[in-house]
Rosetta silent file (secondary structure, phi, psi, omega in degrees, C-alpha in Angstrom):
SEQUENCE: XXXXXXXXXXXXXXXXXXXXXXXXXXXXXXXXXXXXXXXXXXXXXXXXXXXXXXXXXXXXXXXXXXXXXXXXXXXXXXXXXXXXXXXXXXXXXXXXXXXXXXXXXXXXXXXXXXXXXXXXXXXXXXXXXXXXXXXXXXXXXXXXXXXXXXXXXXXXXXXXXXXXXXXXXXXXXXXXXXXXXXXXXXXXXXXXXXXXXXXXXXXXXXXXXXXXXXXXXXXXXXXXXXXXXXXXXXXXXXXXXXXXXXXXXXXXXXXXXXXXXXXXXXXXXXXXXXXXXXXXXXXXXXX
SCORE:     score description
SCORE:     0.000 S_00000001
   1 L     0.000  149.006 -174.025    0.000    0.000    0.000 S_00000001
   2 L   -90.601   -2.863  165.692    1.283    3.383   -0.690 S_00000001
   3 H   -60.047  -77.367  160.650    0.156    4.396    2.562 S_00000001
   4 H   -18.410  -35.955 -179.113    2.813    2.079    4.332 S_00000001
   5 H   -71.838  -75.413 -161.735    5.398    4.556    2.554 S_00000001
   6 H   -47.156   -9.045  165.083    4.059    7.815    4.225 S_00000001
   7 L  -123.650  158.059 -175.630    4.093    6.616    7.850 S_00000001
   8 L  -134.871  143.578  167.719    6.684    6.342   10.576 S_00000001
   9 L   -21.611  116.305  147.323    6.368    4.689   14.160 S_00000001
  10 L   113.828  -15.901 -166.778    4.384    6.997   16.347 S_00000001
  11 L  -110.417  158.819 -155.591    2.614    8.751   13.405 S_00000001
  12 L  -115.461  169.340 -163.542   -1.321    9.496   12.221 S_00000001
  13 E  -157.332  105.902  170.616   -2.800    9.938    9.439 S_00000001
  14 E   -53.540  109.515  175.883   -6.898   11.903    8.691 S_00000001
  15 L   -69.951  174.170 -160.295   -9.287   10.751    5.920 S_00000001
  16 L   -70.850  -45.137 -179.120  -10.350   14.357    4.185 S_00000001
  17 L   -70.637  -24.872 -164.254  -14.032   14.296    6.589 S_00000001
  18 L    89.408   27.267 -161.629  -12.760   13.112    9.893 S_00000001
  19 L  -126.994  -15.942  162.209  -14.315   10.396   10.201 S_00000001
  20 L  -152.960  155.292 -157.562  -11.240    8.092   10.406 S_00000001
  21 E  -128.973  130.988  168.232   -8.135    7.978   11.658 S_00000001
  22 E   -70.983  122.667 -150.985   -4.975    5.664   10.685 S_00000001
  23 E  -133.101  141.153 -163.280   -2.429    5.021   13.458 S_00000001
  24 E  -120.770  138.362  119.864    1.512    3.663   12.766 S_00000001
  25 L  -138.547  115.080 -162.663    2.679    1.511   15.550 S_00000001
  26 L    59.493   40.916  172.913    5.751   -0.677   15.507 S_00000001
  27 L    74.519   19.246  165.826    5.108   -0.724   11.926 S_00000001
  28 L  -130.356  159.872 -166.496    1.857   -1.716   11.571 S_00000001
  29 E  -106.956  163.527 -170.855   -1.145    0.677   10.780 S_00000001
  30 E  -118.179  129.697  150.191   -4.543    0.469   12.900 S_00000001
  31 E   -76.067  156.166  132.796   -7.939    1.870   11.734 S_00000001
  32 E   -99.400   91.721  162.121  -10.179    4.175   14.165 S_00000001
  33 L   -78.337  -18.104  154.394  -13.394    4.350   12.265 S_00000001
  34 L   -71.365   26.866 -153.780  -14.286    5.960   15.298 S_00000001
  35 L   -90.298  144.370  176.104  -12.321    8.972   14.873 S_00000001
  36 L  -167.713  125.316 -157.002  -14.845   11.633   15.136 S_00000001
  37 L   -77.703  166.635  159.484  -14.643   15.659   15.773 S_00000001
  38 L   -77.766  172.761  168.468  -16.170   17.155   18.708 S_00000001
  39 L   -22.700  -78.212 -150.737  -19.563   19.145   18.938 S_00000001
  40 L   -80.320    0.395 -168.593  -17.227   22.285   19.724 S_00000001
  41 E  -105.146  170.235 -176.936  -14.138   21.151   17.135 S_00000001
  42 E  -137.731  149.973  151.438  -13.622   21.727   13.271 S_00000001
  43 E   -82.388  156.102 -161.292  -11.540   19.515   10.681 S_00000001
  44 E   139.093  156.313 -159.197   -9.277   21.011    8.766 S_00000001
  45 E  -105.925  135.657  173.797   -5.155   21.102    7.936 S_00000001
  46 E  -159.327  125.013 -163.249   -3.158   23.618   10.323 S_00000001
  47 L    52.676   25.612  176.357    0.261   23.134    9.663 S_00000001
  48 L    68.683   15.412  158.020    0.373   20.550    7.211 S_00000001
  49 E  -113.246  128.042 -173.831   -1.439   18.451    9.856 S_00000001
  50 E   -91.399  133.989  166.801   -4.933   17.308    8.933 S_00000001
  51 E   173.029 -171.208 -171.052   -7.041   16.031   11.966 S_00000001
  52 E   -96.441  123.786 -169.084  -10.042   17.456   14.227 S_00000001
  53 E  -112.167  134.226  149.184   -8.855   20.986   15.997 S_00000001
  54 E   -55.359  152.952 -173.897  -11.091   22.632   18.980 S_00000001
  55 L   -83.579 -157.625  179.641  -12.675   25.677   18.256 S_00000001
  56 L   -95.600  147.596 -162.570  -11.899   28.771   20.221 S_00000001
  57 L   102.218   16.704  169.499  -12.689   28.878   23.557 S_00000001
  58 E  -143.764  176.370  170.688  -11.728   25.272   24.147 S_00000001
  59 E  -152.651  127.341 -176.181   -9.426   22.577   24.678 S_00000001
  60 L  -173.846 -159.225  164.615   -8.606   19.068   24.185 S_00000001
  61 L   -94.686   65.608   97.406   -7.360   16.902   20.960 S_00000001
  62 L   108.401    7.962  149.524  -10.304   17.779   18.954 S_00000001
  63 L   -66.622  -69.502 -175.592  -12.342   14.509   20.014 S_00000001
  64 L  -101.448  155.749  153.855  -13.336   15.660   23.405 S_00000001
  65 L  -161.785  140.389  172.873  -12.834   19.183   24.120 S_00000001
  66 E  -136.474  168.116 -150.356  -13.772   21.427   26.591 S_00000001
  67 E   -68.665  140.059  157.711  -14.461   24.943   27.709 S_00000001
  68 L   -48.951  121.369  157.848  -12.141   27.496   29.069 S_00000001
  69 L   -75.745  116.269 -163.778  -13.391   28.705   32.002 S_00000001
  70 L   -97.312  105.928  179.895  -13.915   32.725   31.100 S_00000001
  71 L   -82.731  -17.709  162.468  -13.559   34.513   34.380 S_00000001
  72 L   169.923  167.204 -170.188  -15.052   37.885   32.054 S_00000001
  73 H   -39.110  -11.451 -178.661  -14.784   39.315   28.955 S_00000001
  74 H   -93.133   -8.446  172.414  -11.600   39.926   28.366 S_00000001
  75 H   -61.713  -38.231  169.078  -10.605   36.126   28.640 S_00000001
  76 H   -24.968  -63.772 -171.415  -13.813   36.134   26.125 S_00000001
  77 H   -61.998  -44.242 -171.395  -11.518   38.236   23.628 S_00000001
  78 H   -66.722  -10.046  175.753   -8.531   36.744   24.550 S_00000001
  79 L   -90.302   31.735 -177.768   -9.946   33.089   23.302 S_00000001
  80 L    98.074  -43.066 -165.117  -10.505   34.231   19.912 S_00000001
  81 L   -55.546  115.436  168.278  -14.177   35.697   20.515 S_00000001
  82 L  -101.651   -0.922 -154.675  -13.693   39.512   19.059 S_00000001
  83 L  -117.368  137.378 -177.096  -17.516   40.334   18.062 S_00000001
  84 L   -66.707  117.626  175.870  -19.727   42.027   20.474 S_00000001
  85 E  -173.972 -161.829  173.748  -22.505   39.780   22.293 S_00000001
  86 E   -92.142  139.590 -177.695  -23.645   37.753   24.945 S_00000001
  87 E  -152.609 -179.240 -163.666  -21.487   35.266   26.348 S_00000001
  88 E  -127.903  103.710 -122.096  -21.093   33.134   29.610 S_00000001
  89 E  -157.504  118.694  173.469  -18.689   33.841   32.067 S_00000001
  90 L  -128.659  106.426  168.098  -17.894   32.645   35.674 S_00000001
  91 L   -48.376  142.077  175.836  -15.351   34.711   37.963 S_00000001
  92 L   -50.745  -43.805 -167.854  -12.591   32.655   39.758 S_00000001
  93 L   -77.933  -29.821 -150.148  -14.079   33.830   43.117 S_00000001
  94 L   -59.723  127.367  174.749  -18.080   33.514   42.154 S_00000001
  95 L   -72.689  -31.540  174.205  -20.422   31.557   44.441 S_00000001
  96 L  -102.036  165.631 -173.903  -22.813   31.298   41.568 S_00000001
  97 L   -58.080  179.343  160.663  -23.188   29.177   38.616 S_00000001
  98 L   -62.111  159.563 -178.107  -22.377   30.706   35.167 S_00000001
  99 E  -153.095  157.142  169.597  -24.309   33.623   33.925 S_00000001
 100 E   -96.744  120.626  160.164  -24.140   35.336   30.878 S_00000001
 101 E   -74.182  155.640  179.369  -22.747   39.090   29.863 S_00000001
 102 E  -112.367  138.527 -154.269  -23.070   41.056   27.421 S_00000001
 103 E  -108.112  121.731  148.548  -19.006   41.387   26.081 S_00000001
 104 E   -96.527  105.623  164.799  -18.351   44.976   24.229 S_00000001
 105 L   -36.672  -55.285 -170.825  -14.959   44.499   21.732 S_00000001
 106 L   -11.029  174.025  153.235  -14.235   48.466   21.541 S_00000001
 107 L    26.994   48.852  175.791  -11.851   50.250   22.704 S_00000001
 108 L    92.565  -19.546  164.546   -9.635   47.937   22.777 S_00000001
 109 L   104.479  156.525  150.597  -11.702   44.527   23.593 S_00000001
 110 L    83.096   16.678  173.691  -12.492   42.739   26.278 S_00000001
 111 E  -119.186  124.718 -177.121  -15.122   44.866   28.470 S_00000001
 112 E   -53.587  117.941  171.817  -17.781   43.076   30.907 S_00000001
 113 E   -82.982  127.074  151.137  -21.248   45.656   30.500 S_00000001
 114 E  -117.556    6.408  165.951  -22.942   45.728   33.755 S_00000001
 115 E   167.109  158.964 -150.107  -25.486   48.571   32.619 S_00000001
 116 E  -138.373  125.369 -170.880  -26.933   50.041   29.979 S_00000001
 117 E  -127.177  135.614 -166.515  -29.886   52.290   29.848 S_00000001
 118 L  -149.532  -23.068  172.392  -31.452   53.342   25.747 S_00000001
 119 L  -152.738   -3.189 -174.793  -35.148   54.286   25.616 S_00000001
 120 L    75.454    0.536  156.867  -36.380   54.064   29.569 S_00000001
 121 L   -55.169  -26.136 -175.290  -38.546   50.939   28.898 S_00000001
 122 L  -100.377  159.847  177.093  -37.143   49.012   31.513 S_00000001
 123 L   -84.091  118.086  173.905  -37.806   50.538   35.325 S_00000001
 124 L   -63.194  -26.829 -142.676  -34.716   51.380   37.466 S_00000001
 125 L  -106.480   81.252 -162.571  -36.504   52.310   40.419 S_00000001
 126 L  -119.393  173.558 -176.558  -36.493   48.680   41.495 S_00000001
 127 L   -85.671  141.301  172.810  -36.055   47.157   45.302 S_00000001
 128 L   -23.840  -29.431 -176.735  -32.616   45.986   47.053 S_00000001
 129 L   -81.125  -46.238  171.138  -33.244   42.249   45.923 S_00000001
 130 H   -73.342  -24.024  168.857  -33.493   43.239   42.358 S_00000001
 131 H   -92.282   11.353  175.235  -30.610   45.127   42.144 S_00000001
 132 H   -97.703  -16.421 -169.830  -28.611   42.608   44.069 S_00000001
 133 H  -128.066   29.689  153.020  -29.464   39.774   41.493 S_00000001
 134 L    64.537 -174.881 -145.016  -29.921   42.157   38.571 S_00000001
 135 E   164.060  135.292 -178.466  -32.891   42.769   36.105 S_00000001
 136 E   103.875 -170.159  166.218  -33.470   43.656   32.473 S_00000001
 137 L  -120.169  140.149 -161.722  -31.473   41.987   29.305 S_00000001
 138 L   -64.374  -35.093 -146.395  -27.495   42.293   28.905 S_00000001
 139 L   -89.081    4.955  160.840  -28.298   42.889   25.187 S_00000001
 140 L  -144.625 -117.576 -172.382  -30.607   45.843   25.920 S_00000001
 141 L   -91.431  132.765  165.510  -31.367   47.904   28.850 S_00000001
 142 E  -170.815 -160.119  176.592  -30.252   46.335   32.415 S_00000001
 143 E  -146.390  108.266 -166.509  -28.341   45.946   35.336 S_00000001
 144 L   -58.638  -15.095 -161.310  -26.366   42.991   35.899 S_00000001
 145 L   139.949  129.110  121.677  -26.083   42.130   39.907 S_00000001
 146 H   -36.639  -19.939 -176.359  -24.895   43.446   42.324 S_00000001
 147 H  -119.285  -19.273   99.260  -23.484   40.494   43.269 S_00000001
 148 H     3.618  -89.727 -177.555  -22.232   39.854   40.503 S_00000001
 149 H   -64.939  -31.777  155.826  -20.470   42.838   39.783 S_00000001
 150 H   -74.771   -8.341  179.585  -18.443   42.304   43.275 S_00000001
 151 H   -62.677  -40.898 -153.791  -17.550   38.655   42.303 S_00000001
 152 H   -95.346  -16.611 -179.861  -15.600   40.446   38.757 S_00000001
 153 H   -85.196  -27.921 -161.582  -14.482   42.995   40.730 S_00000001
 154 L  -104.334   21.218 -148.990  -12.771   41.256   43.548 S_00000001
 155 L  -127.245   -6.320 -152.471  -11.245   38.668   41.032 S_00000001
 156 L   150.745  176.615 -175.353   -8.485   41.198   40.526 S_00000001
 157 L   -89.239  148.660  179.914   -7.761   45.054   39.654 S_00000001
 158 E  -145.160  123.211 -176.085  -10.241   46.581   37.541 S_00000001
 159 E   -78.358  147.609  137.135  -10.788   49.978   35.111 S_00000001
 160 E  -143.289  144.290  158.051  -14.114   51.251   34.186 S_00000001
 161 E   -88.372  158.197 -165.870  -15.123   52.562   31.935 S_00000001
 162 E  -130.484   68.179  155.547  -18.569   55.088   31.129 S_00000001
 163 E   -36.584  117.199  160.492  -20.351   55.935   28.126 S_00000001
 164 E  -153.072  142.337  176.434  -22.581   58.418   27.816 S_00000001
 165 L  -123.402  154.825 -177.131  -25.017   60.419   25.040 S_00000001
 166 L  -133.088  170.755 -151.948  -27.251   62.994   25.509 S_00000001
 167 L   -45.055  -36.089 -164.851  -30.487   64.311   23.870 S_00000001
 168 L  -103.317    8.644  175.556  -28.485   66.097   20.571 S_00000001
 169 L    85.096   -2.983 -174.448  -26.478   62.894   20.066 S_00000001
 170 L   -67.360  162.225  170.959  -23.430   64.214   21.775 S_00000001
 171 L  -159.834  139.089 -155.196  -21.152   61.429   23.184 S_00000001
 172 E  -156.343  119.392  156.468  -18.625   61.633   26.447 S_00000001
 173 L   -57.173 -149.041   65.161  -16.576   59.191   28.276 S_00000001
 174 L  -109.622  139.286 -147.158  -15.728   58.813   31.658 S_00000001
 175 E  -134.983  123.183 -175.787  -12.610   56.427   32.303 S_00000001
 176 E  -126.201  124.699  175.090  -11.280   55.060   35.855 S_00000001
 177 L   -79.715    7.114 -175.263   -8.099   52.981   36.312 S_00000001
 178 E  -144.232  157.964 -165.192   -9.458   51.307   39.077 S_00000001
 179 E  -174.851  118.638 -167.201  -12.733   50.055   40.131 S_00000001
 180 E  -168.731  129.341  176.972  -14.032   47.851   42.730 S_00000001
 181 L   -92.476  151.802 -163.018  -17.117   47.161   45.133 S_00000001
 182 L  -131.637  172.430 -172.712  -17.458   45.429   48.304 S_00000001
 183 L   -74.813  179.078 -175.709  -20.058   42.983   49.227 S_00000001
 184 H   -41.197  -54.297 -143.558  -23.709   42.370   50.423 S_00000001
 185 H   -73.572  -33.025 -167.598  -22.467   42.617   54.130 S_00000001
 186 H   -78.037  -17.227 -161.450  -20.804   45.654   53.195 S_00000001
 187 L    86.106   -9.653  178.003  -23.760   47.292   51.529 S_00000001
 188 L    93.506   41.009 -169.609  -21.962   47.193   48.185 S_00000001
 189 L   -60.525  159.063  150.634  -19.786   49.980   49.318 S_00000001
 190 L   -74.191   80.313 -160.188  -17.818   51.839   46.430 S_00000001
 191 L   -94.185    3.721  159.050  -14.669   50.894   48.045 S_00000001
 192 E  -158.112  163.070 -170.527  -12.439   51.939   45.107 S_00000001
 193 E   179.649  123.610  151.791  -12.325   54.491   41.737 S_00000001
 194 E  -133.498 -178.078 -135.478   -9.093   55.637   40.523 S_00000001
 195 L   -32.940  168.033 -171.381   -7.814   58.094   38.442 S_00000001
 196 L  -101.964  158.719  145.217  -10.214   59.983   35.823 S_00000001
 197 L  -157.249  136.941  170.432   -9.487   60.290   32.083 S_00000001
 198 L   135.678 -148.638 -161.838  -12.191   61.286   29.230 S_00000001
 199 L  -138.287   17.894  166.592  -14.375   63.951   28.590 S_00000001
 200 L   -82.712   70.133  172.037  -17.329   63.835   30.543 S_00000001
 201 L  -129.490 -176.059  132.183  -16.093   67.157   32.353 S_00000001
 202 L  -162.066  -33.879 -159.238  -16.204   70.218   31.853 S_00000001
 203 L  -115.129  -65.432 -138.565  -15.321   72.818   34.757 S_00000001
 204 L   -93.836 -162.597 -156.810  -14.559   70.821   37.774 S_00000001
 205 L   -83.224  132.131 -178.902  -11.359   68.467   38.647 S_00000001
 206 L   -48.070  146.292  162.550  -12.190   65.241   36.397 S_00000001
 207 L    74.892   62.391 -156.712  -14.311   62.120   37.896 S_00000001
 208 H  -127.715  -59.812 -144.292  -16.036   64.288   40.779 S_00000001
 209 H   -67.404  -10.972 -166.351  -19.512   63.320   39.301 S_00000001
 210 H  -124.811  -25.263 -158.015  -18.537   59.416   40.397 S_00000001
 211 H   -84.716   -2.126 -165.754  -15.329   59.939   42.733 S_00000001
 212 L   -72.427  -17.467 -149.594  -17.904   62.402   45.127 S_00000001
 213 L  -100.027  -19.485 -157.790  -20.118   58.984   45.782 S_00000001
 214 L   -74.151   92.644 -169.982  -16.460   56.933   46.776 S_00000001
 215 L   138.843   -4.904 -177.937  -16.905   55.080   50.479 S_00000001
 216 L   -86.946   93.330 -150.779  -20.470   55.165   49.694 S_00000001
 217 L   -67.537  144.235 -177.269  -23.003   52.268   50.449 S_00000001
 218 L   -69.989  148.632 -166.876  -25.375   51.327   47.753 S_00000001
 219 E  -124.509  140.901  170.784  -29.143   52.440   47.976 S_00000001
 220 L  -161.575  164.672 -179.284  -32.333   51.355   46.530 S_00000001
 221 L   -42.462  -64.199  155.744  -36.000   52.481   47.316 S_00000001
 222 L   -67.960  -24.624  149.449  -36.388   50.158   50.122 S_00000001
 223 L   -78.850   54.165 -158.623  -33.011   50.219   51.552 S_00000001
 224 L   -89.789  100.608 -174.190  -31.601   53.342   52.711 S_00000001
 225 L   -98.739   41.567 -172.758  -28.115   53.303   53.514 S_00000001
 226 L  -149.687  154.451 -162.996  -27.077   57.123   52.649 S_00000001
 227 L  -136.045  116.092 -153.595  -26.772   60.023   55.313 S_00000001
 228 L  -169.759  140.336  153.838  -29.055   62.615   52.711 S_00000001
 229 L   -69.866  143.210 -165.874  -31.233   65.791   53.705 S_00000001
 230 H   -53.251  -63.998  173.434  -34.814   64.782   53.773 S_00000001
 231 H   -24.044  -42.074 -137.724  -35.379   66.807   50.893 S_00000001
 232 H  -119.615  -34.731  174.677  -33.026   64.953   48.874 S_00000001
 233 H   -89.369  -28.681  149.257  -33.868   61.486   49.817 S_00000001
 234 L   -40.631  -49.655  -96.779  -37.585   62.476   48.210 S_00000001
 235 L  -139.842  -27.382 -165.867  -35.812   63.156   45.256 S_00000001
 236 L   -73.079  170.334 -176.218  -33.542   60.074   44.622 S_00000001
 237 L  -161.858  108.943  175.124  -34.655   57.740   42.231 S_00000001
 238 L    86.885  178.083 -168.210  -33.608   53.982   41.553 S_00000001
 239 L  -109.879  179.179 -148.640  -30.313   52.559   43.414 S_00000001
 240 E   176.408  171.976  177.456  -27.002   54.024   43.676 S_00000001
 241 L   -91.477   82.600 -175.830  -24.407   55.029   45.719 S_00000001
 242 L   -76.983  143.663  162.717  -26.160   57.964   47.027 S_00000001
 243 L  -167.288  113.353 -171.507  -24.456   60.593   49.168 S_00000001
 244 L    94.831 -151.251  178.687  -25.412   63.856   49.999 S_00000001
 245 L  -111.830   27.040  156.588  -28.276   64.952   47.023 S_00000001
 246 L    63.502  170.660 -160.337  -25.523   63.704   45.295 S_00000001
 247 L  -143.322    6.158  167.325  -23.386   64.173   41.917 S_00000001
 248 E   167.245  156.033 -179.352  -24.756   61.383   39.209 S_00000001
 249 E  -155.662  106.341  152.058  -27.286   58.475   39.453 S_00000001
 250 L   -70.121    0.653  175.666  -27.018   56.500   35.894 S_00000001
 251 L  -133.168   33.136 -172.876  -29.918   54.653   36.945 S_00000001
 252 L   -76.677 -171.553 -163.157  -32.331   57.713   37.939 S_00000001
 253 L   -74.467  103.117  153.582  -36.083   58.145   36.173 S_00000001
 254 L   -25.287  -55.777  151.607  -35.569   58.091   31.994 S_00000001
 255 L    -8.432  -66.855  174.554  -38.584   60.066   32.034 S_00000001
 256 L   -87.704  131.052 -146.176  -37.215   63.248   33.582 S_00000001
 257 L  -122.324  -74.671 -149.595  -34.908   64.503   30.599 S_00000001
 258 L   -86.758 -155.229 -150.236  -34.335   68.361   32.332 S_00000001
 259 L   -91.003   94.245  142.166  -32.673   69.164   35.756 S_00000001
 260 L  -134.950  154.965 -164.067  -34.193   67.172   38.391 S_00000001
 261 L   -84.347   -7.360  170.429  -32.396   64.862   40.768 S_00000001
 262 L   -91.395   -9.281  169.018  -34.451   61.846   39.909 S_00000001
 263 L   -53.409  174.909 -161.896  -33.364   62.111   36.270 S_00000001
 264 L  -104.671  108.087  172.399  -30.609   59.882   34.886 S_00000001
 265 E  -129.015  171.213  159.698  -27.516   62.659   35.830 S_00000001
 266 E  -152.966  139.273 -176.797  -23.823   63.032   36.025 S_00000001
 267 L   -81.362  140.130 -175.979  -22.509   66.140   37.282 S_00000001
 268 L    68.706   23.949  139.916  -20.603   68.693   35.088 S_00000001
 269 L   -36.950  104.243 -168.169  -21.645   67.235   32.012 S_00000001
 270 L   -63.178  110.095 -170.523  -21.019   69.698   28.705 S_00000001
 271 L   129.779  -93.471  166.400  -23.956   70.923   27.891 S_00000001
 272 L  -167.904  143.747 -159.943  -26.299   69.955   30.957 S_00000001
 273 L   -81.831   -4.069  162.727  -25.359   66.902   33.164 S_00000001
 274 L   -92.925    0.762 -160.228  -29.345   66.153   32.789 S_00000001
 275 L  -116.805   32.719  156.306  -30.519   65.523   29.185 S_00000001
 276 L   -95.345  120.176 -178.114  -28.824   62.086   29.261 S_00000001
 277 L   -71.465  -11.885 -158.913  -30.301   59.458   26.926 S_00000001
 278 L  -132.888  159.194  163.624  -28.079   56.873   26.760 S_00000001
 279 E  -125.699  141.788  142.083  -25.412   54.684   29.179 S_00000001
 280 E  -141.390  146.375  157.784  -23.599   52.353   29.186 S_00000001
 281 E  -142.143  144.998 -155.550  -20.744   51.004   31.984 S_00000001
 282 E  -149.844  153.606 -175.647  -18.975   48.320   31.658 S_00000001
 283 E  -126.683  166.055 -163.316  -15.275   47.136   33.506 S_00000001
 284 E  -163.191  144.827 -176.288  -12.406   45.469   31.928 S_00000001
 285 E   -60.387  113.713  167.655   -8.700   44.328   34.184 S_00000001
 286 L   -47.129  113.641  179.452   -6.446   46.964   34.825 S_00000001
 287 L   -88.137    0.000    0.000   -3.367   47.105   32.778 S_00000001
């Protein structure tokens, strides 16, 4: 057989489909008609070797293969995924099962969304339970967890990043190298935010509208954990780190568009820190 020329002890050999595989040992060849790719694998020649390869985001010999465990989006990117979607993700520390994110590629790749607000259809102004186990859809408006977002935080150092548009279409960053929350017990304090860069300013010393809130236990309609003038605690609207009558709430009333404190605000915004339609924030590991 002219096969017999083309192998040496130890080596294998792919029909064009995958479906069987020839084996050389001590000079005699073996069939596998049970050579077969996995579910998650492809066939195909890489490196002048033909045989079944996993796809990305797994690992094995391309029979069995299984998943990387994706502690958050940027392992997403780094395993090949580049295209913006939902994907499934479990932090190293995380008490819960897998859950799925929605992964934005921008700016460089690799950032976990935990909220996103676009027409005011979904309600913000929701109770301490729902914002601790989140509410809404990654792929449109929501908020992932609270509990959640300290598992990815506490996994490691963390940026965030801020998006934001306003009523005319304008669009302004806000950019943190550091970012990090502390747990249920804790109240969810904001127990870190470091340096500012982007362009959601305009007057005052950069990141004031988020670093003002920093030491500051999380809030929701039935839980009030903020030291606020009565006036002010009327006024809030959906949870946050409130403190004082405060200096941005990204998850205030869609509804109110002009300067009221239950509106969706950030302070020192160009233009007016109150006509904002759009959100998004999302964290990604500190380089």
């Amino acid at each position: 057989m002219v096969i017999l020329n083309l192998f040496q002890t130890g080596s294998f050999l792919v029909n064009n489909d995958c479906t069987v595989m020839y084996n050389c040992t001590d000079g005699l060849i073996s069939l596998n008609e049970g050579y077969s790719c996995s579910l998650q694998a492809v066939c195909e020649t890489r490196e002048e070797t033909h045989r079944c390869y996993c796809s990305s985001g797994y690992l094995g010999n391309g029979e069995e293969c299984t998943i990387i465990q994706m502690g958050d989006c940027l392992d997403v990117f780094n395993a090949g995924f580049i295209t913006d979607g939902i994907y499934t993700i479990k932090p190293t520390n995380s008490k819960e099962p897998p859950f799925e994110v929605f992964c934005n590629m921008t700016d460089g790749g690799g950032w976990t969304v935990f909220q996103r607000r676009v027409d005011g259809l979904v309600d913000f102004d929701r109770n301490w339970t729902s914002y601790k186990e989140g509410f809404g859809k990654p792929n449109y408006e929501f908020w992932l967890g609270n509990d959640k977002l300290y598992y990815l935080t506490n996994q490691g150092n963390y940026q965030l990043r801020i998006d934001l548009g306003n009523s005319v279409r304008d669009h302004y960053f806000a950019q943190f190298q550091t970012f990090r929350i502390n747990d249920e017990s804790d109240n969810y304090r904001l127990s870190d935010l470091g340096a500012f860069d982007g362009t959601a300013v305009q007057f005052s010393e950069g990141g004031i509208a988020l670093s003002y809130h920093l030491n500051t236990f999380f809030s929701t309609s039935d839980r009030n954990n903020r030291e606020s003038p009565e006036d002010c605690l009327q006024e809030a609207y959906g949870g946050w780190w409130f403190k004082g009558c405060g200096k941005s709430n990204l998850n205030g009333d869609y509804r109110y568009s002009f300067q009221s404190t239950k509106s969706i605000n950030w302070f020192d915004l160009p233009g007016s820190w109150y006509k904002i339609m759009y959100t998004e924030m999302k964290i990604r590991p500190a380089v």
